[in-house]
Each structure stands twice: as structure tokens, then as C-alpha cells.
Coordinates of C-alpha atoms in Angstrom, one line a residue:
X1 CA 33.7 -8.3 37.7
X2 CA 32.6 -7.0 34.7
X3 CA 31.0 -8.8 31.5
X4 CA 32.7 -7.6 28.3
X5 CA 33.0 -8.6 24.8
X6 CA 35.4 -9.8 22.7
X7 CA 36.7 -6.8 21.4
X8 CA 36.8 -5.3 24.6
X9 CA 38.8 -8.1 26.1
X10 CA 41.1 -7.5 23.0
X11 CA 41.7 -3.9 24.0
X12 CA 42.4 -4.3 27.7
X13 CA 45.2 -7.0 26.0
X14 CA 46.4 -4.3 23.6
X15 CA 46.7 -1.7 26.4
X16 CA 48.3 -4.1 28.5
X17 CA 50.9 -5.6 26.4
X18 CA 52.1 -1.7 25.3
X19 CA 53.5 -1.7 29.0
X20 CA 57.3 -2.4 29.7
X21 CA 58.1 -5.9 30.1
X22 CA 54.6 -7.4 29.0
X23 CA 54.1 -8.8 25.9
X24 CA 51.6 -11.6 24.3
X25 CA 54.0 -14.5 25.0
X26 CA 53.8 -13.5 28.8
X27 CA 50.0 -13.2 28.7
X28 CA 50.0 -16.1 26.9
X29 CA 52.0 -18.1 29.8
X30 CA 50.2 -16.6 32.3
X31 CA 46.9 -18.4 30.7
X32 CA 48.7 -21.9 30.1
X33 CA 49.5 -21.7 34.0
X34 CA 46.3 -20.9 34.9
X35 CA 44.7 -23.5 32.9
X36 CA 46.8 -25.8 34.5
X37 CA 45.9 -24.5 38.2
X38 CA 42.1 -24.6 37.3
X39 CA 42.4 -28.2 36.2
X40 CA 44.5 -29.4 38.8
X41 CA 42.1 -27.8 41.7
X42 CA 39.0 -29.0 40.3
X43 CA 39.4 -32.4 38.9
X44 CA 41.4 -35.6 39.4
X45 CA 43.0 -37.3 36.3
X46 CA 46.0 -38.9 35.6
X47 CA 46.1 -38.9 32.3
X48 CA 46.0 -35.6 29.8
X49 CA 44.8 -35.0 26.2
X50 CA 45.1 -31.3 25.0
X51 CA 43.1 -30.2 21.5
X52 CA 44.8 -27.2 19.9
X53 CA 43.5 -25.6 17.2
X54 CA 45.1 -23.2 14.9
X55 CA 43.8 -20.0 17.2
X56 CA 44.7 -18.1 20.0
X57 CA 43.7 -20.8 22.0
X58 CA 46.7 -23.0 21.0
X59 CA 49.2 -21.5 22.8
X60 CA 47.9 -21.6 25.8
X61 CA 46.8 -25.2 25.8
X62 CA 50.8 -25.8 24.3
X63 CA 52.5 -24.4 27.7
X64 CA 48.9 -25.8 30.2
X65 CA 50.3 -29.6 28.5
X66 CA 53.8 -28.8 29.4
X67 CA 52.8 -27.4 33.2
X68 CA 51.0 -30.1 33.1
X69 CA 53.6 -32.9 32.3
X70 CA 55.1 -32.2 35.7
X71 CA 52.3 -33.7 37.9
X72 CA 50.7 -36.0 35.7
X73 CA 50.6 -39.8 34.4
X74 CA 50.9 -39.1 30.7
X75 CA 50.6 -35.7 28.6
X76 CA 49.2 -35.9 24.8
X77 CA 49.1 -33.1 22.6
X78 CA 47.0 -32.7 19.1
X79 CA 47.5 -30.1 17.0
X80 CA 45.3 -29.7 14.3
X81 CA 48.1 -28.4 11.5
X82 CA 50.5 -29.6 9.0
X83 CA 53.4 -28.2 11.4
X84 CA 54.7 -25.1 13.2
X85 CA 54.5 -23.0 9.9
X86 CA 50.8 -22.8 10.3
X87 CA 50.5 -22.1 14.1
X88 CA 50.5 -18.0 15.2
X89 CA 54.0 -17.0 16.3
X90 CA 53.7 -17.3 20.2
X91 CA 52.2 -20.7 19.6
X92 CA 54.9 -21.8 17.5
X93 CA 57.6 -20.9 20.4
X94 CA 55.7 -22.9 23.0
X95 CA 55.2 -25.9 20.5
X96 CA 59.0 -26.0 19.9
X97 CA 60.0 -26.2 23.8
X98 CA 57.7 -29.0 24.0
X99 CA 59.1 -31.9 25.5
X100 CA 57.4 -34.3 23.6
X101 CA 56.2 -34.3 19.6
X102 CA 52.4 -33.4 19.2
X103 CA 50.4 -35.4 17.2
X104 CA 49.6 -33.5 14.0
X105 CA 46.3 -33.4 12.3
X106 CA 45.4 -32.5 9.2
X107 CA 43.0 -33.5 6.5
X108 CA 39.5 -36.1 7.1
X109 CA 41.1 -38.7 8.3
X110 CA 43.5 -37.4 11.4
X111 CA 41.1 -38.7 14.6
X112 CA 41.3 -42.3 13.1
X113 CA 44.8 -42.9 13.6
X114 CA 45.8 -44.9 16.4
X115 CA 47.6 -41.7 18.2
X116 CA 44.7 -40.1 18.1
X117 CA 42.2 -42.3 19.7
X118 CA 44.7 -43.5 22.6
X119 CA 45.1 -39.9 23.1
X120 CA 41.5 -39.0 23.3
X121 CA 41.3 -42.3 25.8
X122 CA 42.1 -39.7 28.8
X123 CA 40.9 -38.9 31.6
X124 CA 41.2 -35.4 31.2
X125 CA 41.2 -33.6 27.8
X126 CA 41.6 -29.9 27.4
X127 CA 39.6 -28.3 24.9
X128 CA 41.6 -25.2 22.7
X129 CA 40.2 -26.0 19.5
X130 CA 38.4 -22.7 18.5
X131 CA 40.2 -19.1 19.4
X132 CA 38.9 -15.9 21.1
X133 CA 36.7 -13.8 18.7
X134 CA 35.0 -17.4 17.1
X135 CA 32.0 -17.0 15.0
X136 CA 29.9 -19.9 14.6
X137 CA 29.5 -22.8 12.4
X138 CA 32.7 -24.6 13.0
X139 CA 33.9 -26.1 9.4
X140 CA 36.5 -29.1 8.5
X141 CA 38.6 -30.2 11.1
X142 CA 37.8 -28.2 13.8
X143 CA 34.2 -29.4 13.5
X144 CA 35.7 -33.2 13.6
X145 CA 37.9 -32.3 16.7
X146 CA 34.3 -30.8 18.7
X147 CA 33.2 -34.4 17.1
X148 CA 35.9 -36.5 18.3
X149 CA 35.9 -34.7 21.9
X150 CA 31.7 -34.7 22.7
X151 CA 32.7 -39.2 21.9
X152 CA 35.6 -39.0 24.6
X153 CA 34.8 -40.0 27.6
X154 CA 36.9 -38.1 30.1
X155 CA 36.6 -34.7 31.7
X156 CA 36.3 -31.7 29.1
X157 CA 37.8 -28.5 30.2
X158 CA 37.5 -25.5 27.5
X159 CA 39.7 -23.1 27.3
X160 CA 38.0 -19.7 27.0
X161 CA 34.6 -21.0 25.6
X162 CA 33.8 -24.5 24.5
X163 CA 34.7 -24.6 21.2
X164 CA 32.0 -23.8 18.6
X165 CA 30.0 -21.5 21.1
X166 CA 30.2 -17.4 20.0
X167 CA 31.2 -15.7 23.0
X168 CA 29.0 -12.4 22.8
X169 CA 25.7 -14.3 22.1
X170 CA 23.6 -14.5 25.4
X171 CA 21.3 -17.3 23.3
X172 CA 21.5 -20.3 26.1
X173 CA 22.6 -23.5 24.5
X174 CA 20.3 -25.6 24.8
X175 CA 18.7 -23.3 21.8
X176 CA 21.2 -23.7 19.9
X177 CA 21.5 -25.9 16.5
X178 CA 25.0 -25.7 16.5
X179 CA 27.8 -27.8 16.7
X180 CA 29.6 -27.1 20.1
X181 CA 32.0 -29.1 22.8
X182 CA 30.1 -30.4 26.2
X183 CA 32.5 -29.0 28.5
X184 CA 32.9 -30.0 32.3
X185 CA 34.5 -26.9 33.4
X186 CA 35.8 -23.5 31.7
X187 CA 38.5 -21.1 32.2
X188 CA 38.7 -18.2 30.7
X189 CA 40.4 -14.8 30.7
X190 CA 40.7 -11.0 31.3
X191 CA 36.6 -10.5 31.7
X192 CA 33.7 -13.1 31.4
X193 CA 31.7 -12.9 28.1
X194 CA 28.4 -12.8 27.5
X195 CA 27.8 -16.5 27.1
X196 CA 29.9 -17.5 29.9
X197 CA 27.3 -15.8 32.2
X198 CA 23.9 -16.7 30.1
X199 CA 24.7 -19.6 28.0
X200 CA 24.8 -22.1 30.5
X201 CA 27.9 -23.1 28.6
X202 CA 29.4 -25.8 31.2
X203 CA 28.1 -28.5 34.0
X204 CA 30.7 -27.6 36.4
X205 CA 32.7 -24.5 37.7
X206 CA 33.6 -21.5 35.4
X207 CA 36.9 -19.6 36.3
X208 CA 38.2 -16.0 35.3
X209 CA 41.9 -15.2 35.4
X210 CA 42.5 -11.4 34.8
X211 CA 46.4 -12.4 33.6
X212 CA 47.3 -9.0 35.1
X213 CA 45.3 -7.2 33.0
X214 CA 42.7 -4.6 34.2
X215 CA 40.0 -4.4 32.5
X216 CA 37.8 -2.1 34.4
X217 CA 39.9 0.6 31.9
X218 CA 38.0 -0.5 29.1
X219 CA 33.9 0.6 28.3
X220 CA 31.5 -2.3 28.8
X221 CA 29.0 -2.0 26.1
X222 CA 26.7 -4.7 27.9
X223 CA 26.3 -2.5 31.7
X224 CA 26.4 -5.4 33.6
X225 CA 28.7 -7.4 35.8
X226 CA 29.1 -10.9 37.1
X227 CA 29.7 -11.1 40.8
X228 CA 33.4 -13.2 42.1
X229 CA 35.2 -13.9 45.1
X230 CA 36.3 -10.3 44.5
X231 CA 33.7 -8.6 45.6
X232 CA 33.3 -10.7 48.8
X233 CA 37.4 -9.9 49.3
X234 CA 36.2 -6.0 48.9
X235 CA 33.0 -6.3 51.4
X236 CA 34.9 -8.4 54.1
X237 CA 38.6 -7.8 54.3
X238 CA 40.9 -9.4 56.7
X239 CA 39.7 -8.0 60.3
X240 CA 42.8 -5.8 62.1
X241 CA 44.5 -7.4 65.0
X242 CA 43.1 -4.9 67.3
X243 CA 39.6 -5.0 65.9
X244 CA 36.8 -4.7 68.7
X245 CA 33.1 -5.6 68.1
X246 CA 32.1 -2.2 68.1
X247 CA 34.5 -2.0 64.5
X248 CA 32.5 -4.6 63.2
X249 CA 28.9 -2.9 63.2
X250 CA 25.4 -3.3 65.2
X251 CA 22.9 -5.0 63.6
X252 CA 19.7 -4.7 64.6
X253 CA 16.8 -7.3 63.0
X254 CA 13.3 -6.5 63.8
X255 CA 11.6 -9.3 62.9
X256 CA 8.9 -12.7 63.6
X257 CA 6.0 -13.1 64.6
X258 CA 3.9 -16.1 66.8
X259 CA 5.1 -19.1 65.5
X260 CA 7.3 -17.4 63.1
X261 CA 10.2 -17.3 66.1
X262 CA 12.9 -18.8 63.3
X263 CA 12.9 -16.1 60.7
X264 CA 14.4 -13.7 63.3
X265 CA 16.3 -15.7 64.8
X266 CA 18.3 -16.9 61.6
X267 CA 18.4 -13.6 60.3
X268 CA 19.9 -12.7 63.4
X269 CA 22.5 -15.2 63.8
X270 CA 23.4 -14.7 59.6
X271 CA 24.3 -11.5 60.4
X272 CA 26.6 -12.3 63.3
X273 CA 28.2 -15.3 61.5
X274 CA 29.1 -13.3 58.5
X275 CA 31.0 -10.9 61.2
X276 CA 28.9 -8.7 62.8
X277 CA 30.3 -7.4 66.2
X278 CA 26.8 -7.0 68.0
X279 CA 23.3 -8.1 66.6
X280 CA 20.0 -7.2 68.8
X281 CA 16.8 -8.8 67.3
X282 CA 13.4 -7.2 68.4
X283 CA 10.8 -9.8 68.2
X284 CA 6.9 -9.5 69.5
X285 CA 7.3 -10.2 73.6
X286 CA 5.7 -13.6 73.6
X287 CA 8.5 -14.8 71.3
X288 CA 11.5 -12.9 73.0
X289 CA 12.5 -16.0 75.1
X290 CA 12.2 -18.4 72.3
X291 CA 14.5 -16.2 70.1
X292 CA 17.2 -16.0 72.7
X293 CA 17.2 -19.7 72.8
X294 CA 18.6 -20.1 69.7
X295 CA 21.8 -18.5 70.2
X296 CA 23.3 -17.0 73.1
X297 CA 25.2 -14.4 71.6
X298 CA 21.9 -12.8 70.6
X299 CA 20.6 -9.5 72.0
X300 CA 16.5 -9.1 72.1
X301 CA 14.1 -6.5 72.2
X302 CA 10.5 -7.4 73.1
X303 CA 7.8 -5.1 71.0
X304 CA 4.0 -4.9 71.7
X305 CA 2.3 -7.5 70.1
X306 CA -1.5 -7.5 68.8
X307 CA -3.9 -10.6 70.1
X308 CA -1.9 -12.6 67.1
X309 CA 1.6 -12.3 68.1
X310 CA 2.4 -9.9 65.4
X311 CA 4.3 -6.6 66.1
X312 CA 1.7 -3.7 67.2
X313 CA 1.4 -0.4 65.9
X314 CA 2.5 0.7 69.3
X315 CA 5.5 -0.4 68.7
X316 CA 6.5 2.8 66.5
X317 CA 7.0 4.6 70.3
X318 CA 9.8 2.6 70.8
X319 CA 11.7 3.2 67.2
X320 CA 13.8 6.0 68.5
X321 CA 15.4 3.6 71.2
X322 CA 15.5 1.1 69.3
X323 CA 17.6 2.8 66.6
X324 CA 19.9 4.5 68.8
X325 CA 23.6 2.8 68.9
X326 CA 22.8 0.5 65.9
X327 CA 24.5 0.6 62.6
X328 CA 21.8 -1.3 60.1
X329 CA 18.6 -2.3 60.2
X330 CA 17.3 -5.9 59.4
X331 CA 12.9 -5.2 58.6
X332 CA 10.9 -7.8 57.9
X333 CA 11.8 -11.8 57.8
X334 CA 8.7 -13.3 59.7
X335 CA 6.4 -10.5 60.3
X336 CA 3.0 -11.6 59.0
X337 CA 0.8 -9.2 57.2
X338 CA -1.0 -8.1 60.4
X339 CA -2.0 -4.4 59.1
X340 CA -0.8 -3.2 62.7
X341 CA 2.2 -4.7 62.0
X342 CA 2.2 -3.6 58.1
X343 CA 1.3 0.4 59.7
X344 CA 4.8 0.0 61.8
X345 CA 6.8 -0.8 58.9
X346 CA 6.1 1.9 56.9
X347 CA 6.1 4.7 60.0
X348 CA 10.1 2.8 60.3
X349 CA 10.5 2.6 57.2
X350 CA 10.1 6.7 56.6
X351 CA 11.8 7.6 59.5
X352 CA 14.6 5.6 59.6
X353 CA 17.9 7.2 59.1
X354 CA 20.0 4.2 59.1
X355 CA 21.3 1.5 56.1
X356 CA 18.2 -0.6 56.0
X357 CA 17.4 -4.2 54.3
X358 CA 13.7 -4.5 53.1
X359 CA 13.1 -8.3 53.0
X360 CA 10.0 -10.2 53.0
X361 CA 6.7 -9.2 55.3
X362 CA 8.3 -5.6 55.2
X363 CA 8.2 -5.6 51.5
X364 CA 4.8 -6.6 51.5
X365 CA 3.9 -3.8 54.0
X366 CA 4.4 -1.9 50.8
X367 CA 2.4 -3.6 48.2
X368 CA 0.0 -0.8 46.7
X369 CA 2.5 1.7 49.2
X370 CA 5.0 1.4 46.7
X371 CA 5.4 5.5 46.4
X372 CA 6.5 5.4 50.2
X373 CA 9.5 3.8 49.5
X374 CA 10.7 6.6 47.1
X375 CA 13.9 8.6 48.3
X376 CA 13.0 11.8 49.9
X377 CA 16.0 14.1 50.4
X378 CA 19.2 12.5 51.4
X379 CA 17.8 9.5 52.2
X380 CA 19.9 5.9 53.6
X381 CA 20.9 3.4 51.9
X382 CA 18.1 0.7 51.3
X383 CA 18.3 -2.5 50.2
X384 CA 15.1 -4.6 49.0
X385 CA 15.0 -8.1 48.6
X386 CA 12.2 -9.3 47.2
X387 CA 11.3 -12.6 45.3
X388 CA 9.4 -12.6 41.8
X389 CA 6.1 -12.6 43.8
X390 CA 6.9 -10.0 46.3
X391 CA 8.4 -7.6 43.3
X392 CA 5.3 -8.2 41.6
X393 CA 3.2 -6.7 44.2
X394 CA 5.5 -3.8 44.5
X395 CA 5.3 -2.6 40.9
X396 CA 2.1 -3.9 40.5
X397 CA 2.5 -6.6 37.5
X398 CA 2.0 -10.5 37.4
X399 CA 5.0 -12.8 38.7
X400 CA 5.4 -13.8 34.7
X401 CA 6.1 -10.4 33.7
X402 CA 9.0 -10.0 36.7
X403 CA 10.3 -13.7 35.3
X404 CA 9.9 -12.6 31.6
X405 CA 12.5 -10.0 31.9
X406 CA 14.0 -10.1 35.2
X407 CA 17.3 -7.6 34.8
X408 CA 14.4 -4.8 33.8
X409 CA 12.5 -5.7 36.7
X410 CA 15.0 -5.3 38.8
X411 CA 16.4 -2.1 37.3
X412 CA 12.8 -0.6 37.1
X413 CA 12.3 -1.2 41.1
X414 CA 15.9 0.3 41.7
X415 CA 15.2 3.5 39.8
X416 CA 11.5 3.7 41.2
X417 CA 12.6 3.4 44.5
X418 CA 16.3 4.6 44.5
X419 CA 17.2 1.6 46.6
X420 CA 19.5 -1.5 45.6
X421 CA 17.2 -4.4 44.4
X422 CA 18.5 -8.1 44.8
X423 CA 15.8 -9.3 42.9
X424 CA 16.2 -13.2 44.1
X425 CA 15.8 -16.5 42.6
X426 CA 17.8 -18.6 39.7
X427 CA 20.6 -15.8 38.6
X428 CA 19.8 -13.1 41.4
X429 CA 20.0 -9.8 39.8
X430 CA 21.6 -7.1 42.1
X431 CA 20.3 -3.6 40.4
X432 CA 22.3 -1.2 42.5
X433 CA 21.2 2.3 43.4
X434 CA 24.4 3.6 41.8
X435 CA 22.7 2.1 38.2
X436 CA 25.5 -0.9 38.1
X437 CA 23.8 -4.6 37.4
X438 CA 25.4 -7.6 38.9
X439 CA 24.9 -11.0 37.9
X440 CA 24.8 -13.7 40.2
X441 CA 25.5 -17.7 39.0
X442 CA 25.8 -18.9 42.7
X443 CA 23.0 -20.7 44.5
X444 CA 20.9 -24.0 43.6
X445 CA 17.5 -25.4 44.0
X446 CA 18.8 -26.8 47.4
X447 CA 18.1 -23.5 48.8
X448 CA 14.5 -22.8 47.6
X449 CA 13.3 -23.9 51.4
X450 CA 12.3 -21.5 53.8
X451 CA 14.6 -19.0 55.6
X452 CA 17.2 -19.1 53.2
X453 CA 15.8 -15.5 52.6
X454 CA 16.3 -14.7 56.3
X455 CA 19.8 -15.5 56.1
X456 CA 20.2 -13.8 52.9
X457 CA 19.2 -10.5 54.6
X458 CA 21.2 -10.9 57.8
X459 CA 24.3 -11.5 55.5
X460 CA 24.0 -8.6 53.6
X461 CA 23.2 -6.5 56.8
X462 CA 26.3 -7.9 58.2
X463 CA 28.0 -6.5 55.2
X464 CA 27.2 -3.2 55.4
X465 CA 27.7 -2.9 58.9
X466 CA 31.5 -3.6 58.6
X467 CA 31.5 -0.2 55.9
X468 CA 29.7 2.0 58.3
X469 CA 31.3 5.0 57.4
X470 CA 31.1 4.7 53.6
X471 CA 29.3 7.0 51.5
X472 CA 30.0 5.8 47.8
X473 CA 26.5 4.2 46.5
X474 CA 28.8 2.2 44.0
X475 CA 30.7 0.5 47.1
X476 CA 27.2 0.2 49.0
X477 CA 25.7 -2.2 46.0
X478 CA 29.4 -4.1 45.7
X479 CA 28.8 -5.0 49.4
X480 CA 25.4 -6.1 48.5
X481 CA 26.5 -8.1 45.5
X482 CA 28.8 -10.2 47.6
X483 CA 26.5 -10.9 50.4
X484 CA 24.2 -12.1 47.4
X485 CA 27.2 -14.5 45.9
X486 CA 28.5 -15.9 49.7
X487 CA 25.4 -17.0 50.3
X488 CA 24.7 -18.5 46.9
X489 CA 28.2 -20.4 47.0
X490 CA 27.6 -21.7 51.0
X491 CA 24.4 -23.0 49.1
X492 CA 26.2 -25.2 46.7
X493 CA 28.6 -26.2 48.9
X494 CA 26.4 -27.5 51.5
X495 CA 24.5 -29.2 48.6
X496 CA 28.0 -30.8 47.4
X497 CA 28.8 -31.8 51.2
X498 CA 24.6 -33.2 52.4
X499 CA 22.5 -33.7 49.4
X500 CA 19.7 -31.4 47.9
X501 CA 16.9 -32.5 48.9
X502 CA 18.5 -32.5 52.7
X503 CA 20.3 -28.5 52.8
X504 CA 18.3 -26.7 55.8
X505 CA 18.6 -22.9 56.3
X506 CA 20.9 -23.9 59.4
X507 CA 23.1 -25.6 57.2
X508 CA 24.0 -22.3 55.8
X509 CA 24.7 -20.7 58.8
X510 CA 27.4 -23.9 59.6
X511 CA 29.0 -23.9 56.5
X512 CA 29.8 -20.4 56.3
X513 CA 33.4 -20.7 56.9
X514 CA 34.0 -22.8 53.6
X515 CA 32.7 -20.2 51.8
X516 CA 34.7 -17.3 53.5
X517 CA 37.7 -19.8 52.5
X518 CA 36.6 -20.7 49.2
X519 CA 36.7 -16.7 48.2
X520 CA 39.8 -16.3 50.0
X521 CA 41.5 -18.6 48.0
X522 CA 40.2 -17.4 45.0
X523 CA 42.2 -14.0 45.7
X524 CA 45.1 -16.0 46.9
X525 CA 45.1 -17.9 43.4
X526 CA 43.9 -14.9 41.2
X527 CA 41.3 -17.5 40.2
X528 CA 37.8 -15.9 40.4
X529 CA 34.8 -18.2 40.1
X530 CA 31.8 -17.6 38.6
X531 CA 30.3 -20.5 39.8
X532 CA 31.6 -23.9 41.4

């Protein structure tokens, strides 16, 4: 999904509302709804306080109170005007099928009246004070409404942006000197802005509903994207009914070493749990036997090992059989930097002429090779997924440069190497080989444990294999992308359901379902989450 501005959101409106039958008072009830569905699926209250504002925002905080009305306790409505004269026309028309009379603000004295503050006493107030296209500071009342909200006590939900926040600034706010609502949750609409994805503009889930409009017809000055449940509904649509395992793609992981069993084996099992049909891991032979014991439904493949238990360069005789039948390639979780085993990698590596995932020891096969990995001819898709550290040894800077600027790291290892980069760590940048940037605001520090990499790559191996026959680069990195974002939201769920000091790797892998559910219903609900 991609990140636009304000005027671009305003002209994916304007092309949308010339159509037949559209108009701003159906976009605008189309957003009161969806405010309504966001709060309703997210939080428990029973009692409702919306803020209106004068803006854009107002009507569609006027029809959420009325949708609203219907399921809970008590609805309360502030406007902050004289009367209808001085709301926008659409807001006027939804303010005069109100059930009930808002309270009307205006002047310094409007929060202290006893409306007001039993209002304000719920446990669930709606925040639609400031419009789309706000530029910071808030004046007058509008600055006394942020005020009067930050004092509530219940649940904030912003509509758009929390009020007093500039939607194209990327400036995250706890740098800001500004006066600006605390919000719990935000929903907003069309596209995600700037500061919705870099801000860090709300403790608690962020939600896009499109309203019908599509804005992929609009530019996008900023060249980046945020990934959704979309892309996950693109990489893994519904299976058919006749659907056979060889549909569904062979994955094969080559991967572990002694003592390093675990890496292949969850890499292999990712891979099968996010839908591959067949998965063969080849391991070093004195680890084949503990591999298969982790799962069953695993294949193996035992390589000649060095006196170590790492992966011999021997092993490159075998490469042709091993590739033949398969559908993607897994390189690298668990290898050890054995030199034997780093010589194999690279002699795969440049042979193989399959989809392949780069992930840990098989990146580092590559530090001061980084040339090798360059596309020669019409190369396969690659994927690399390092972490700050690995990257770093790749392009051959410190780990603080990579951190300092970690979209242009990412971008500068995708061009170099003509492979997509999921560059991973807080906010995963996916730098496709098509030159699209993704975004990713799933994932939490419950997940910084190892083989939460392992999985990572077995996920996004699964994802490819189901698209075995695709040829667009563009659709290769959206597959990527949503690999990168299931995992990332199967992170914070298991942290939600165990604790985060207590998420394992394994947890992961058996929690996997909720997330395939959790994306599903975000297409069932045309609610798309940028993060729970």
C-alpha cells in the first residue's frame, strides 16, 4: 500500500468523486462506518465521546457517533462551533440527522461546562478535532480540545492523524515541541501518510480504509510503500479445491551445521506451514536424523560434512540433484563460516538457476565476495536477508552507517546486487529488485531471539514457491513484502497471547494460523492494518 501525501490523497478523492453515483457525502459515510468498525473491533467501551472540529474530520466523526449509538451505552457529541452555519456542508447534513443535540463549543470557556466534562468522562472518545491537510500549531479552541482530550482518561481513537500532528512530516514525535492528541489507535483513509508510518503517532493499531478509492492512480512523490494484509491476500490466495502439493511449490532449505540442527529444521517447517506443498532440507549427514525428528513431514538430504559438521566443499557434486524438481531455494540459516562450507555457497550461489533466499551464514559467505552476487545475464530471482551486521559486511561499512540510514542501505544493496533486500530489524525495509520500497511496522522486540530469522526465510521461500510461474519482478518483491509483514504480525500476536520475554521461534510456527486469519479478515473488512 502506498504512502502518499496529502495532496495526493486529495486527488485520488477528486478523481473518485467525478464518477457516477459517488460524491463526498458517500466518501464521507463510508469513513464514519469505518471509524465505527475500527473502534468496535479493537476496543471495548460502553460509553462514547466524539470531538469534532470544524474540518473535514467532523463529518465523519458526526455519522461514526450515530453508527455508534446503535451498540453502545451512551453517545456524546462536541462540536467545537456556534452551530451548523459554521460546519462544511456534508458535515452540516450529518449533524442535522443526529439523533441527539451536540454539545456546542465555542469561546475559552466551553470544556468547563458540566456537559462537557461528563462527556469527556468516557470510556471511549473519538478524536476529529483537526482536518486532513493540518499544519501545525493548533490555536484557540482546537488547542483546548487536544488539552481537554490528553486529561481524559478513556481510550483515544484519532481520526486520520491525532490532532495537532502534520501528516507529511516523517519527524517522529517524541521530537516534537508541539501540541498533539496521545492517541490509542488511528484510522485513517485512502493511503497512509507520512507520519502515520514514521511518526510513531499511536500506542496501538493503525488502520487504512481505501473508501473505494484507488489510489495506486495517483503519483507518490515519497517512492515508498507500507506493507498490509493486502499484500499477504496477493502472495497467498485462497488454495483451489483441487489443489495438489505439487501446485503449491518445492522448497528446498540447505542449511545447519553440528549443533546448529534447529536453524534448518525451522526454516524448513516455516516454509511448509506458510503452504508449501513439499519441503526437502539438506543438512551435513551427521545431523540428517536429528533434522527429521523435528517434523515428519520433512524430506532430508544428507551433504558431506568436514571434521566440524559443517557442509563440505564436496558437496557442490551433488547441486545438480539437489536442484532438480525443486521450485526455491532456502541457503544459509545455520551454516557456520567453515570456508569449505563458505566455498559451496558461492559455487550454489552462481549456478543456481532457481528463486533463491540469501539468509544468514550464506550472506556471510559473501562478505568481501560481494561482486559475486551481482546479476549476470538473466539471472533468478534473489532475495537477501540480512540484519544490520550482516549488510554491513556486504557493502563493507560499520553497522551505524546501515542504522543511520537504513532505506538507503537497503536500496544501495538492491541496486548493487540486483536482488530484493529485506533489510531486517525495527521497521524491516523490503528494497525490491523492481526499485519499489516497502515499509514494514509489524514485528516487536519479542522476536529479537534466535531463529526468528530462519523462519523468516522459509516464509518467504514458501511465498514464492506458490508464484512459480511468475515473471513480474514487481510481483516477486510484493510476495516478499508479505512474507516480511506475516511474520512480523505472528510476532505480535504471540507476544499479545504469551508474554515478551517468553515468544520462542516455535511459537511462530504455532501461531501462524491467526495471522493467515488476521489478514483475511482485514480483506473481508476492507480494513488494512498497518500495525496491531
Amino acid at each position: 500500500m502506498r504512502i502518499l501525501t496529502c495532496d495526493e490523497v486529495r486527488q485520488a478523492e477528486l478523481q473518485v468523486v467525478s464518477r457516477p453515483g459517488v460524491s463526498t457525502l458517500v466518501l464521507m459515510q463510508r469513513a464514519g462506518y469505518a471509524i465505527a468498525q475500527f473502534c468496535l473491533s479493537q476496543f471495548k467501551f460502553a460509553r462514547v465521546c466524539v470531538v469534532c472540529g470544524p474540518s473535514a474530520n467532523c463529518g465523519d466523526g458526526l455519522v461514526a457517533a450515530e453508527a455508534l449509538r446503535r451498540v453502545a451505552a451512551s453517545v456524546s457529541v462536541i462540536v467545537l462551533a456556534k452551530g451548523l452555519d459554521e460546519l462544511a456542508p456534508d458535515a452540516a447534513a450529518a449533524c442535522s440527522r443526529m439523533e441527539a443535540e451536540p454539545i456546542w463549543i465555542a469561546g475559552d470557556t466551553g470544556f468547563e461546562t458540566d456537559a462537557a466534562r461528563a462527556a469527556l468522562e468516557a470510556d471511549l472518545i473519538i478524536d476529529a478535532v483537526a482536518g486532513r491537510g493540518f499544519k501545525p500549531p493548533l490555536e484557540g479552541l482546537s488547542r483546548k480540545a487536544v488539552a481537554a482530550i490528553n486529561a481524559a482518561s478513556g481510550i483515544v481513537v484519532s481520526v486520520d492523524l491525532p490532532s495537532g500532528l502534520d501528516p507529511d512530516s516523517a519527524t517522529p514525535l517524541h521530537e516534537r515541541n508541539q501540541d498533539v492528541v496521545f492517541a490509542h489507535g488511528i484510522i485513517t483513509f485512502v493511503a497512509p501518510k507520512p507520519a502515520h508510518v514514521f511518526a510513531g503517532p499511536a500506542s496501538g493499531p493503525i488502520a487504512v480504509s481505501e473508501l473505494g478509492v484507488q489510489p495506486s492512480l495517483v503519483s507518490n512523490q515519497t517512492g515508498l510503500s507500507v506493507i498490509t494484509g493486502q499484500e499477504v491476500a496477493i502472495a497467498f490466495p485462497p488454495r483451489p479445491d483441487d489443489a495438489h502439493k505439487g501446485q503449491c511449490g518445492h522448497v528446498l532449505v540447505i542449511a545447519g551445521s553440528r549443533g546448529k540442527a534447529g536453524a534448518a529444521a525451522l526454516a524448513g517447517i516455516a516454509a511448509l506451514r506458510t503452504g508449501a506443498g513439499l519441503v526437502t532440507v539438506a543438512c551435513p549427514r551427521s545431523i540428517q536424523a536429528t533434522v527429521s525428528g523435528f517434523a515428519p513431514e520433512l524430506m532430508t538430504e544428507d551433504l558431506p560434512e568436514t571434521v566440524e559438521g559443517a557442509i563440505a566443499t564436496e558437496a557442490s557434486e551433488k547441486i545438480e540433484t539437489l536442484l532438480s524438481g525443486k521450485t526455491v531455494v532456502v541457503l544459509g540459516p545455520g551454516l557456520s563460516r567453515n570456508e569449505q562450507t563458505a566455498e559451496f555457497v558461492r559455487r550454489l550461489v552462481t549456478h543456481c538457476p532457481l528463486p533463491l533466499v540469501l539468509d544468514a551464514d550464506g550472506l556471510n559467505a559473501f562478505a568481501g565476495h560481494c561482486n559475486d552476487l551481482k546479476p549476470r545475464g538473466e539471472s533468478p530471482l534473489r532475495v537477501l536477508t540480512p540484519h544490520p551486521g550482516e549488510a554491513a559486511r556486504l557493502l563493507g561499512v560499520s553497522t551505524k552507517e546501515i542504522q543511520a540510514d537504513r532505506r538507503a542501505a537497503a536500496r544501495r544493496m538492491a541496486q548493487e546486487t540486483g536482488a530484493c533486500v529485506a533489510l531486517k530489524g525495527w521497521r524491516t525495509v523490503v528494497a525490491g529488485a523492481s526499485g519499489e520500497t516497502w515499509i514494514n511496522m509489524t514485528g516487536n522486540s519479542a522476536m529479537a531471539k534466535g531463529g526468528s530469522g530462519d523462519v523468516l526465510s522459509g516464509m518467504i521461500a514458501a511465498a514464492l514457491a506458490r508464484h512459480a510461474d511468475n515473471t513480474s519482478a514487481f510481483l516477486h518483491d510484493v510476495h516478499v513484502a508479505a512474507a516480511v509483514y506475516l511474520h512480523g504480525l505472528t510476532g505480535d500476536l504471540c507476544r499479545d497471547m504469551l508474554h515478551e520475554n517468553t515468544v520462542l521461534a516455535t511459537d511462530l510456527l504455532q501461531n501462524l494460523d491467526e495471522a493467515f486469519r488476521d489478514c483475511e479478515s482485514q480483506m473481508d473488512r476492507g480494513l488494512f492494518y498497518l500495525h496491531r
